[in-house]
PDB file of C-alpha atoms in Angstrom:
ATOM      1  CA  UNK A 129     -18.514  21.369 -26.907  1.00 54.00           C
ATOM      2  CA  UNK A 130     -19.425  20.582 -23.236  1.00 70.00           C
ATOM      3  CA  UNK A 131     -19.718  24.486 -21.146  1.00 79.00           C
ATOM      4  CA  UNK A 132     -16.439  24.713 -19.223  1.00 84.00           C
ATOM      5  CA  UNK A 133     -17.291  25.047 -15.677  1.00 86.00           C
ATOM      6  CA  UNK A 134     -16.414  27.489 -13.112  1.00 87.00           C
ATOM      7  CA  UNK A 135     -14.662  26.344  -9.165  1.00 86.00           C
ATOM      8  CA  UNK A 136     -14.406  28.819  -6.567  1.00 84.00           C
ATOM      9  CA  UNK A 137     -11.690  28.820  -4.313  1.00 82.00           C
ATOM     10  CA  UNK A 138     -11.323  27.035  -0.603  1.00 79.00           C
ATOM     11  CA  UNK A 139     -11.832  29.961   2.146  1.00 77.00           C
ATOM     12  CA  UNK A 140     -10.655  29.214   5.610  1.00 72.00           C
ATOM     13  CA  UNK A 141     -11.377  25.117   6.708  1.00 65.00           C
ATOM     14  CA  UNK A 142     -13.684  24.765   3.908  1.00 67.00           C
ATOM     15  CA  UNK A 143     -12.068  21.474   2.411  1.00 65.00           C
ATOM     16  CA  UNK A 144     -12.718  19.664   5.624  1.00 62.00           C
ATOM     17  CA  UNK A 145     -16.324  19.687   5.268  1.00 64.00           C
ATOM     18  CA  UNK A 146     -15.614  17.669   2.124  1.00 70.00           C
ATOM     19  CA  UNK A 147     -15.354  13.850   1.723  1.00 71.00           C
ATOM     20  CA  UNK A 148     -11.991  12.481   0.119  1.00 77.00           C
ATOM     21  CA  UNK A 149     -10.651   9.337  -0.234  1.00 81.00           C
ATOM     22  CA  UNK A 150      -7.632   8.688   1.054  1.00 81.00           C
ATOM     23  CA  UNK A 151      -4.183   7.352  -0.406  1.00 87.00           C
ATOM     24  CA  UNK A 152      -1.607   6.612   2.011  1.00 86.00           C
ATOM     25  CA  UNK A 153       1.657   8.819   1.262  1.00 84.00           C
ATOM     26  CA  UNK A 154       4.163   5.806   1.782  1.00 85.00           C
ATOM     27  CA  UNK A 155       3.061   4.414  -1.567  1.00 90.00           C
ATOM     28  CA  UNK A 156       4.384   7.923  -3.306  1.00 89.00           C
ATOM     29  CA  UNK A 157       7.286   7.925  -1.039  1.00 86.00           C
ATOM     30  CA  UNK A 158       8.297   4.780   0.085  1.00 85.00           C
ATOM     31  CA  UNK A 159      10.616   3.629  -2.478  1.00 86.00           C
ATOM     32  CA  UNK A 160       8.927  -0.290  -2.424  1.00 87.00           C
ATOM     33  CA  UNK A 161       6.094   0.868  -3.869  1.00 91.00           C
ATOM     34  CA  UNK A 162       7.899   3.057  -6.679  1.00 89.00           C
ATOM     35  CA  UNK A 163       6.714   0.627  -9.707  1.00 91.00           C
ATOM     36  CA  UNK A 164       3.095   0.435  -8.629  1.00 94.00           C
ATOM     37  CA  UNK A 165       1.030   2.502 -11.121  1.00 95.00           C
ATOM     38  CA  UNK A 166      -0.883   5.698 -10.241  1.00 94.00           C
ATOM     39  CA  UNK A 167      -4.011   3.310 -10.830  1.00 95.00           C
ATOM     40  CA  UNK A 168      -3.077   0.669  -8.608  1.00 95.00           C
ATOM     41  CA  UNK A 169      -2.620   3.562  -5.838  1.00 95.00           C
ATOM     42  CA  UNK A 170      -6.074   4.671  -6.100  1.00 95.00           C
ATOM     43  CA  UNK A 171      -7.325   1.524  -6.150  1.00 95.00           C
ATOM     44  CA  UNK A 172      -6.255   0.686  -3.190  1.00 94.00           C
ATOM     45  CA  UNK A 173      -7.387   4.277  -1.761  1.00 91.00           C
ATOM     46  CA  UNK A 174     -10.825   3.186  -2.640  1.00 92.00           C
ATOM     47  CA  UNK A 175     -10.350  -0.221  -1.086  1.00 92.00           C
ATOM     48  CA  UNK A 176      -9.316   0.986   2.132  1.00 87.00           C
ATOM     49  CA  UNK A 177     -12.342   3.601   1.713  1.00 86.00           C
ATOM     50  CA  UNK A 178     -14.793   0.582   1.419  1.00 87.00           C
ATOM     51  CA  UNK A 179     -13.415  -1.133   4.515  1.00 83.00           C
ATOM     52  CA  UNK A 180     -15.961   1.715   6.486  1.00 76.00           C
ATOM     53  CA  UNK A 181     -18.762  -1.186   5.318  1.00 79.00           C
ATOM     54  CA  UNK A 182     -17.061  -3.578   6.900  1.00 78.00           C
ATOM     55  CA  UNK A 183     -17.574  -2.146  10.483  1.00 71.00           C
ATOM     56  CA  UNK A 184     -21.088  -1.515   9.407  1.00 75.00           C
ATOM     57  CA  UNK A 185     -21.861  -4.780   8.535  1.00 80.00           C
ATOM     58  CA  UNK A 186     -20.061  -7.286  10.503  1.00 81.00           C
ATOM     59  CA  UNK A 187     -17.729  -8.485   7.477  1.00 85.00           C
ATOM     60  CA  UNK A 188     -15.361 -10.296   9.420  1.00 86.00           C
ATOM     61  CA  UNK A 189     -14.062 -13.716   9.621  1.00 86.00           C
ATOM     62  CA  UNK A 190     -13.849 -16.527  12.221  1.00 84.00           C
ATOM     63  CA  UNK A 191      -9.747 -14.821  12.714  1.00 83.00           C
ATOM     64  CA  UNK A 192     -11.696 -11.423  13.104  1.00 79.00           C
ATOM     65  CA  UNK A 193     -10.113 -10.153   9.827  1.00 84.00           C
ATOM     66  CA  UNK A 194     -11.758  -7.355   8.346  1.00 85.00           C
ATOM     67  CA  UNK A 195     -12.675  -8.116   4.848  1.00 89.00           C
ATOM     68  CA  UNK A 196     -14.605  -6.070   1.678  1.00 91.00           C
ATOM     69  CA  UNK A 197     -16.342  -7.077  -1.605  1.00 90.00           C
ATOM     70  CA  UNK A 198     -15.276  -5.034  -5.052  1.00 90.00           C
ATOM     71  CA  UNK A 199     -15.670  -6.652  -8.079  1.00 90.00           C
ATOM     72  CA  UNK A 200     -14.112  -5.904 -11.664  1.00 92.00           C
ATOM     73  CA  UNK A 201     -17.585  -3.667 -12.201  1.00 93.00           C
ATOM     74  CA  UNK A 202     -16.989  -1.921  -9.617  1.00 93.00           C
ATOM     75  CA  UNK A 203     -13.485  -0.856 -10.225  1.00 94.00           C
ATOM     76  CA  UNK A 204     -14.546  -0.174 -14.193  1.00 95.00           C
ATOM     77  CA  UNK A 205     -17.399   2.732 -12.635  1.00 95.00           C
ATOM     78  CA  UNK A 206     -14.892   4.462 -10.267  1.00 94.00           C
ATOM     79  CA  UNK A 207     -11.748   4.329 -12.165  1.00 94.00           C
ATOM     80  CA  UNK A 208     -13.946   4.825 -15.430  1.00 94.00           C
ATOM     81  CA  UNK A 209     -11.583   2.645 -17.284  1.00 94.00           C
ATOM     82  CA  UNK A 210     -12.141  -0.612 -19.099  1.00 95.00           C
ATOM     83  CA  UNK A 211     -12.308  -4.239 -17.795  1.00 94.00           C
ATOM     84  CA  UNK A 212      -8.539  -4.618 -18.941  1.00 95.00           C
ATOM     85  CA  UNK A 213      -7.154  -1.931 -17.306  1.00 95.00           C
ATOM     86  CA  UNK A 214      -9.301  -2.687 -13.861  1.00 95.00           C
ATOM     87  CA  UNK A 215      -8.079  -6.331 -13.907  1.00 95.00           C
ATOM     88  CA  UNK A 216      -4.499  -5.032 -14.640  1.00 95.00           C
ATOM     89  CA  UNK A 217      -5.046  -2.600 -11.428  1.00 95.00           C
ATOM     90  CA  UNK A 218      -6.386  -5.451  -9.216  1.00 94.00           C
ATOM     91  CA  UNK A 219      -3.337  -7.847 -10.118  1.00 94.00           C
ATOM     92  CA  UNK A 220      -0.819  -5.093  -9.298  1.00 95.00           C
ATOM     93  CA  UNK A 221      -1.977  -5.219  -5.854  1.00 96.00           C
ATOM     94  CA  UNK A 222      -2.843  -8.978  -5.441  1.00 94.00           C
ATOM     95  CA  UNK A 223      -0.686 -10.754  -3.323  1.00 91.00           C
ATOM     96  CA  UNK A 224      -0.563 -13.805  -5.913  1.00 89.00           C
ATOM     97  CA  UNK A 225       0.004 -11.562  -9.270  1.00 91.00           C
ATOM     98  CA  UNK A 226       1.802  -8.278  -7.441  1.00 92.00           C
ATOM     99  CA  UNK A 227       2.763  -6.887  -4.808  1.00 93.00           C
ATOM    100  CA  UNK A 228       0.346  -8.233  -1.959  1.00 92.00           C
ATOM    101  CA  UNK A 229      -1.517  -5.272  -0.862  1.00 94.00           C
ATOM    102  CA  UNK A 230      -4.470  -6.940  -1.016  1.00 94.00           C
ATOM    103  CA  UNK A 231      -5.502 -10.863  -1.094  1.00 94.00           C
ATOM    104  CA  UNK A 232      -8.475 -12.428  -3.020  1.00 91.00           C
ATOM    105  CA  UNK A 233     -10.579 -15.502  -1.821  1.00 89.00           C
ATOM    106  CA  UNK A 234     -13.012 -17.163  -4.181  1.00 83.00           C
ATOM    107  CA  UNK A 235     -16.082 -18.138  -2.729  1.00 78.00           C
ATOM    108  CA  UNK A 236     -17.329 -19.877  -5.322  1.00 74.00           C
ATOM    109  CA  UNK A 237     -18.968 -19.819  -9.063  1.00 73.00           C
ATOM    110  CA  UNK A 238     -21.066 -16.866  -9.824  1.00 72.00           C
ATOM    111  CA  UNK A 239     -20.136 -15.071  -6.535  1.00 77.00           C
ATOM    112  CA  UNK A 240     -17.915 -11.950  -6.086  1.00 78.00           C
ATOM    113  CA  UNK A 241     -14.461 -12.393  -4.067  1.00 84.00           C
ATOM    114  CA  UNK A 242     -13.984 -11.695  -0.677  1.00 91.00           C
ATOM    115  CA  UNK A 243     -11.153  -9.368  -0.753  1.00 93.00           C
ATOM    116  CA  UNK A 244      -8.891  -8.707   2.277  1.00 93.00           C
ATOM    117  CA  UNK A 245      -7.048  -5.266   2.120  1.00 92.00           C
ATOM    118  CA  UNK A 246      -4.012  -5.741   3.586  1.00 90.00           C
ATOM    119  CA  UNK A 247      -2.166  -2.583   5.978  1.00 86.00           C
ATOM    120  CA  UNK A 248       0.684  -0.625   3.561  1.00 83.00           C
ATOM    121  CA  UNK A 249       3.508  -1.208   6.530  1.00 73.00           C
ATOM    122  CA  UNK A 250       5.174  -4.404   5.417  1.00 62.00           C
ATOM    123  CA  UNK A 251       6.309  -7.040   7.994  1.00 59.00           C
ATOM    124  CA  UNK A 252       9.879  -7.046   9.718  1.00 51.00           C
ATOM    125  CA  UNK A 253      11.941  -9.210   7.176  1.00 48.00           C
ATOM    126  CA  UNK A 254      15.530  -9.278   6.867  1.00 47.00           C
ATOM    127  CA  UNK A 255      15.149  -7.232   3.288  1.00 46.00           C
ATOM    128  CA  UNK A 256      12.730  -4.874   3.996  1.00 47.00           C
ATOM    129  CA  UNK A 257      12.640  -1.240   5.473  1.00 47.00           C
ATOM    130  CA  UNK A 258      11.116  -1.868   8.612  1.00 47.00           C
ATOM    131  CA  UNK A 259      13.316  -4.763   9.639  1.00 58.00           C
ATOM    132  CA  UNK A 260      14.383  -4.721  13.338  1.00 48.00           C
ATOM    133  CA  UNK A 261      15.244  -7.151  16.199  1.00 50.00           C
ATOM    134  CA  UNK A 262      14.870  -3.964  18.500  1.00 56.00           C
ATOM    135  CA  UNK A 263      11.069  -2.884  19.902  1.00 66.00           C
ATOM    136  CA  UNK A 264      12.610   0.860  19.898  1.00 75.00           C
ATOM    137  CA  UNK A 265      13.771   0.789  16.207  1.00 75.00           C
ATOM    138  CA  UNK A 266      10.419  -0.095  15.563  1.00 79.00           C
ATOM    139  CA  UNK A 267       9.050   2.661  17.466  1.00 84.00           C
ATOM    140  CA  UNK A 268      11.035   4.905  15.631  1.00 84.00           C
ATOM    141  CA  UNK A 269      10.120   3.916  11.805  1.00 82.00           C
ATOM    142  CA  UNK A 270       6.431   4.135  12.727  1.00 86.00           C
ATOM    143  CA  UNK A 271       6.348   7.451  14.727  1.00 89.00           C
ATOM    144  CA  UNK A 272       8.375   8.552  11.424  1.00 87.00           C
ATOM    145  CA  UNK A 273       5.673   7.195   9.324  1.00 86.00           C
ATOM    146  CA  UNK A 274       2.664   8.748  11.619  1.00 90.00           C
ATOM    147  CA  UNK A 275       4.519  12.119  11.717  1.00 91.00           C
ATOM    148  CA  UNK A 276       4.565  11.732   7.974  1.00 87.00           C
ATOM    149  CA  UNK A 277       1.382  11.033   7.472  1.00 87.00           C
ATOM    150  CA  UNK A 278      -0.385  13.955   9.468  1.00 90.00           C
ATOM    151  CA  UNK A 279       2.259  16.683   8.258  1.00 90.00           C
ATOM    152  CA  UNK A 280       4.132  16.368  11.749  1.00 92.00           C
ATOM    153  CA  UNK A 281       6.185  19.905  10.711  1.00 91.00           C
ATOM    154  CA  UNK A 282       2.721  21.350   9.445  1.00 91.00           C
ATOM    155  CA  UNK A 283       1.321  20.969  13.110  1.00 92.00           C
ATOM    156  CA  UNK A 284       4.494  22.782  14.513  1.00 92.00           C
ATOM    157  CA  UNK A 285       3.345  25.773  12.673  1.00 91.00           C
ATOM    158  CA  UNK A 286      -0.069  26.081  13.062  1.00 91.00           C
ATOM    159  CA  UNK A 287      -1.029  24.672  16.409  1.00 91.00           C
ATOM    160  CA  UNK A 288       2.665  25.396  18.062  1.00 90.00           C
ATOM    161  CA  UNK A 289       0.859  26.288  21.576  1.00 91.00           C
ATOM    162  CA  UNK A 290      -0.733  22.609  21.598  1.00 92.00           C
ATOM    163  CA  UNK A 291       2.104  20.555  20.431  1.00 93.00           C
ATOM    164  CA  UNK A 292       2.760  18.552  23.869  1.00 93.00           C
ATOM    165  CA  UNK A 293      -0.796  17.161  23.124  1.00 93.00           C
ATOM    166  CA  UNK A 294       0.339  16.382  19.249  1.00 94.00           C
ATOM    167  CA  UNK A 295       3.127  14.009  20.739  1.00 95.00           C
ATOM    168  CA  UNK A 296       0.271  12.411  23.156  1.00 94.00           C
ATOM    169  CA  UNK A 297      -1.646  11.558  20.172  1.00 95.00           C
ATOM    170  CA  UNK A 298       1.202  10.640  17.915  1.00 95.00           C
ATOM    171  CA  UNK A 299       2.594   8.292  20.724  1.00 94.00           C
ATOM    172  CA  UNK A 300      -1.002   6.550  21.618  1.00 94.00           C
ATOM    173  CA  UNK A 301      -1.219   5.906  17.453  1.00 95.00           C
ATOM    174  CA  UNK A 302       2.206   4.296  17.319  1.00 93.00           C
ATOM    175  CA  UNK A 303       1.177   2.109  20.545  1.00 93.00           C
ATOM    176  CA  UNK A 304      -1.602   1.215  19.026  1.00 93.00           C
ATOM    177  CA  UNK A 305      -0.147   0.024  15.480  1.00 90.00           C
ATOM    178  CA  UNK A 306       2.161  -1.689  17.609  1.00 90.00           C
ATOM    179  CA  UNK A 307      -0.510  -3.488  19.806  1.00 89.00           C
ATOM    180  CA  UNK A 308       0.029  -6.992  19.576  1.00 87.00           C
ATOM    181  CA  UNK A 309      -3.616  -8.122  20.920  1.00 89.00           C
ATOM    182  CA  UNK A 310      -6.344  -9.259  18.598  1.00 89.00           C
ATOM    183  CA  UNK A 311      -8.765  -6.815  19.505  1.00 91.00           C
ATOM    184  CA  UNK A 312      -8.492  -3.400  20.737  1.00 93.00           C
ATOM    185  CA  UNK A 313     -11.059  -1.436  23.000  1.00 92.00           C
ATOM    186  CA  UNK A 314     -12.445   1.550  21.791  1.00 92.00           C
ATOM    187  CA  UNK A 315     -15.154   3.248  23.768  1.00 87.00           C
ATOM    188  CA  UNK A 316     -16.685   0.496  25.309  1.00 86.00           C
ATOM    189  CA  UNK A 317     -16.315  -2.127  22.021  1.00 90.00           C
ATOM    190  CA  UNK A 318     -14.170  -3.891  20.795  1.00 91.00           C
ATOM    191  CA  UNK A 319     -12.991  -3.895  17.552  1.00 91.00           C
ATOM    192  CA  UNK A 320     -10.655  -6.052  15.615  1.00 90.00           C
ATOM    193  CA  UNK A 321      -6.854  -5.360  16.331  1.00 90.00           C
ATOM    194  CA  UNK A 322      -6.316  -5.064  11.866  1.00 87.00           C
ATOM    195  CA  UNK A 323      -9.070  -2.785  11.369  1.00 87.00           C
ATOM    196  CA  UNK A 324      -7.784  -0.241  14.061  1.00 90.00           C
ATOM    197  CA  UNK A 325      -4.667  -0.100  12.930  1.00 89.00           C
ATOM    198  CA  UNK A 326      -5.710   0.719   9.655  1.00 86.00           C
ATOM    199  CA  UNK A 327      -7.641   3.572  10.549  1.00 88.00           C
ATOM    200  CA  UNK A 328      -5.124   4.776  12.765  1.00 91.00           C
ATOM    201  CA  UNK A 329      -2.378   4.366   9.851  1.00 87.00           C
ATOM    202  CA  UNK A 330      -4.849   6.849   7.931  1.00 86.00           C
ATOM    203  CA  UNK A 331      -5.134   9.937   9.949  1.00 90.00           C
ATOM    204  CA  UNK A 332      -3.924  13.178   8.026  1.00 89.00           C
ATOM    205  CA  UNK A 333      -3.167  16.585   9.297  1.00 90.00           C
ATOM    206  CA  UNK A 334      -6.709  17.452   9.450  1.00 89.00           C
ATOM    207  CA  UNK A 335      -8.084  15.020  11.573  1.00 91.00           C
ATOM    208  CA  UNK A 336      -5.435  15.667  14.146  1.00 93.00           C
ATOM    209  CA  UNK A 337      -6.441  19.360  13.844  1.00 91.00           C
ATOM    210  CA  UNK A 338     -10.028  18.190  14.359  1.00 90.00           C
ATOM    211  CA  UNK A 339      -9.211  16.142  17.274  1.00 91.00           C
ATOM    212  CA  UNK A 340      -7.797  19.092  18.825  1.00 92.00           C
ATOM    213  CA  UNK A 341     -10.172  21.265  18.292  1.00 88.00           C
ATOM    214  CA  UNK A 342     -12.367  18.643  19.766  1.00 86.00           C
ATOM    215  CA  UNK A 343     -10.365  18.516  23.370  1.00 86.00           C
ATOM    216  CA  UNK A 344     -10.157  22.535  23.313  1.00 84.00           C
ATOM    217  CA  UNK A 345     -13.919  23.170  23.334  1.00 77.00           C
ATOM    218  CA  UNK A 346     -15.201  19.839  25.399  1.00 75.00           C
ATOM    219  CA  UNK A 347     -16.329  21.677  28.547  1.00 71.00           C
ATOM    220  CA  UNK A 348     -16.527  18.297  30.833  1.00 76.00           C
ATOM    221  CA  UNK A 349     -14.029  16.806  32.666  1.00 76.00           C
ATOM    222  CA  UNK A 350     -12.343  13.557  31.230  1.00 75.00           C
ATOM    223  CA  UNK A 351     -11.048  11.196  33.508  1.00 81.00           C
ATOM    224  CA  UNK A 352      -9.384   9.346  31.300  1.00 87.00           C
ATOM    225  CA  UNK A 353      -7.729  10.582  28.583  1.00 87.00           C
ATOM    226  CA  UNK A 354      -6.272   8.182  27.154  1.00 90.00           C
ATOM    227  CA  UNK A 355      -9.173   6.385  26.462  1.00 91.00           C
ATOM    228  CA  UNK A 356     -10.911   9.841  25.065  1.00 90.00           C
ATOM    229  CA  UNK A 357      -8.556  10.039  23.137  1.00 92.00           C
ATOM    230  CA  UNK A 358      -8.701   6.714  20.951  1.00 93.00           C
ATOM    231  CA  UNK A 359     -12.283   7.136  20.609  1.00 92.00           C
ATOM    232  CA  UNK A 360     -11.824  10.625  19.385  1.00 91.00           C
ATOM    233  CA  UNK A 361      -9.174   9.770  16.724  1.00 93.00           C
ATOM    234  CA  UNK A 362     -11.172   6.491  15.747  1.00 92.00           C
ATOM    235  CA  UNK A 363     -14.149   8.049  15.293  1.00 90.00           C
ATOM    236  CA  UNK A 364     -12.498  11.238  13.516  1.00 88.00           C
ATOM    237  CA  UNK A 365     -12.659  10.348   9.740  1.00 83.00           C
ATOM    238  CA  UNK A 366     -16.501   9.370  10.155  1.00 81.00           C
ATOM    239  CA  UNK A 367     -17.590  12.595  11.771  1.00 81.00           C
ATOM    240  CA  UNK A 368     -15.124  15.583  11.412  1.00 78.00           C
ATOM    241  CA  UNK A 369     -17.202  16.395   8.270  1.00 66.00           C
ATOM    242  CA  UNK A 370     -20.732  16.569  10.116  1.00 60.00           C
ATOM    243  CA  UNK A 371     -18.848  18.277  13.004  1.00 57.00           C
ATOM    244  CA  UNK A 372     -17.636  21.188  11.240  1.00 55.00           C
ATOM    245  CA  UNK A 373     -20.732  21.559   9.086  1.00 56.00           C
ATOM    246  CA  UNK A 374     -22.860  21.406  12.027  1.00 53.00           C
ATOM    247  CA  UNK A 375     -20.865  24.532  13.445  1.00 53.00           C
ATOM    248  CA  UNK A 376     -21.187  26.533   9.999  1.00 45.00           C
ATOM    249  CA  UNK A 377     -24.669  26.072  10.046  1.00 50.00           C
ATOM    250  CA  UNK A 378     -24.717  27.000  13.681  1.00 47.00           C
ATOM    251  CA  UNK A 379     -23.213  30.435  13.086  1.00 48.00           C
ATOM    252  CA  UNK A 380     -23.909  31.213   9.456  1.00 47.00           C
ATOM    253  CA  UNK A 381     -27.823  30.074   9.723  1.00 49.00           C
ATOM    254  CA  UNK A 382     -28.826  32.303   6.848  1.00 48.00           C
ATOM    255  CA  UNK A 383     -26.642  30.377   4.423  1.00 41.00           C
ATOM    256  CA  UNK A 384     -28.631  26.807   5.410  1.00 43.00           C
ATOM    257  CA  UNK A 385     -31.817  26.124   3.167  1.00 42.00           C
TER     258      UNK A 385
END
């Protein structure tokens, strides 16, 4: 029998020099989703972890839709499952077989799919959650799903003193999933209006927190905050990690080999 191994606990903000992929909470608590299985979930957790290649490489198409390749293999190695279980996965979240989280384009024989992950906040229709001829109703469900999301009460708690700057950031993320344009500017690029919001629709608690932290200790004056701002909480999940490790090695040098 394998050696049973041994974890040590998290101390302090340990866990955020971690990475984790990331499910969305609405599909636990949003009661649409309720019959998707707990594979489908992370599934589509790891999807939305693979769109981060799609920046990287330019996989967009000529409607500047962000799009990802996973094949059957793939899903088999990180769900460790077989290839009837990861084809069972894929079809509960295929907009043809289930319930349209993602869609599948064949690109012909021998080639793997192009898959577009699709964002978890359905589309105003007359039977869903979200429906609503009224901009401000629709204001409303998504700052409820943002404040969800990054643990809204949590925040009161912990960072009480900085909570006017919270409701900055939670208002520029709604704005932003609610941006109608194609394209959105962040720091000087542009990036595609679908792949913004997705990211945005992602932040947890502890990017917030790291965004924070970010604004308390920046030293130099920012004229425009706003535009800080979306930078900072775009570029959060790719480099909160190297951030906070850079600042344990910085005052804890004899623990760096």
């Amino acid at each position: 029998m394998e050696k049973k191994m041994t974890f040590n606990y998290f101390y302090g903000t340990e866990a955020d020099l971690f990475s984790f992929y990331r499910i969305p909470k609405a599909l636990f608590t949003d009661s649409y989703f309720k019959d998707l299985s707990s594979d489908a979930k992370i599934l589509y957790g790891l999807m939305l972890d693979r769109m981060s290649l799609s920046i990287k490489n330019q996989w967009f198409d000529d409607k500047n839709r962000a799009y990802i390749y996973f094949s059957i293999e793939d899903i088999m190695e990180l769900l460790n499952c077989g290839r009837n279980k990861a084809i069972k996965s894929m079809r509960e979240l295929d907009d043809e077989t289930g319930i349209g989280l993602i869609e599948k384009r064949r690109q012909g024989f021998g080639k793997v799919n192009v898959i577009y992950v699709k964002t978890f906040m359905p589309e105003k229709t007359d039977e869903k959650r979200f429906d609503s001829d009224n901009r401000s109703e629709d204001y409303q469900a998504y700052e409820n799903l943002v404040k969800e999301t990054i643990d809204y009460e949590s925040l009161e708690v912990t960072h009480h003193d900085d909570m006017r700057q919270v409701d900055e950031i939670v208002n520029l993320i709604v704005e932003t999933v609610m941006c109608k344009n194609d394209k959105i500017l962040i720091a000087s690029n542009w990036y595609p209006a679908s792949l913004v919001k997705k990211k945005f629709l992602m932040l947890t608690y502890s990017h917030i927190e790291y965004v924070l932290h970010c604004m308390s200790g920046n030293t130099t004056k920012v004229k425009n905050i706003k535009k800080y701002l979306l930078a900072a909480l775009f570029n959060a999940p790719s480099t909160m990690n190297g951030y906070y490790q850079a600042e344990v090695n910085h005052d804890m040098p004899g623990l760096v080999r």
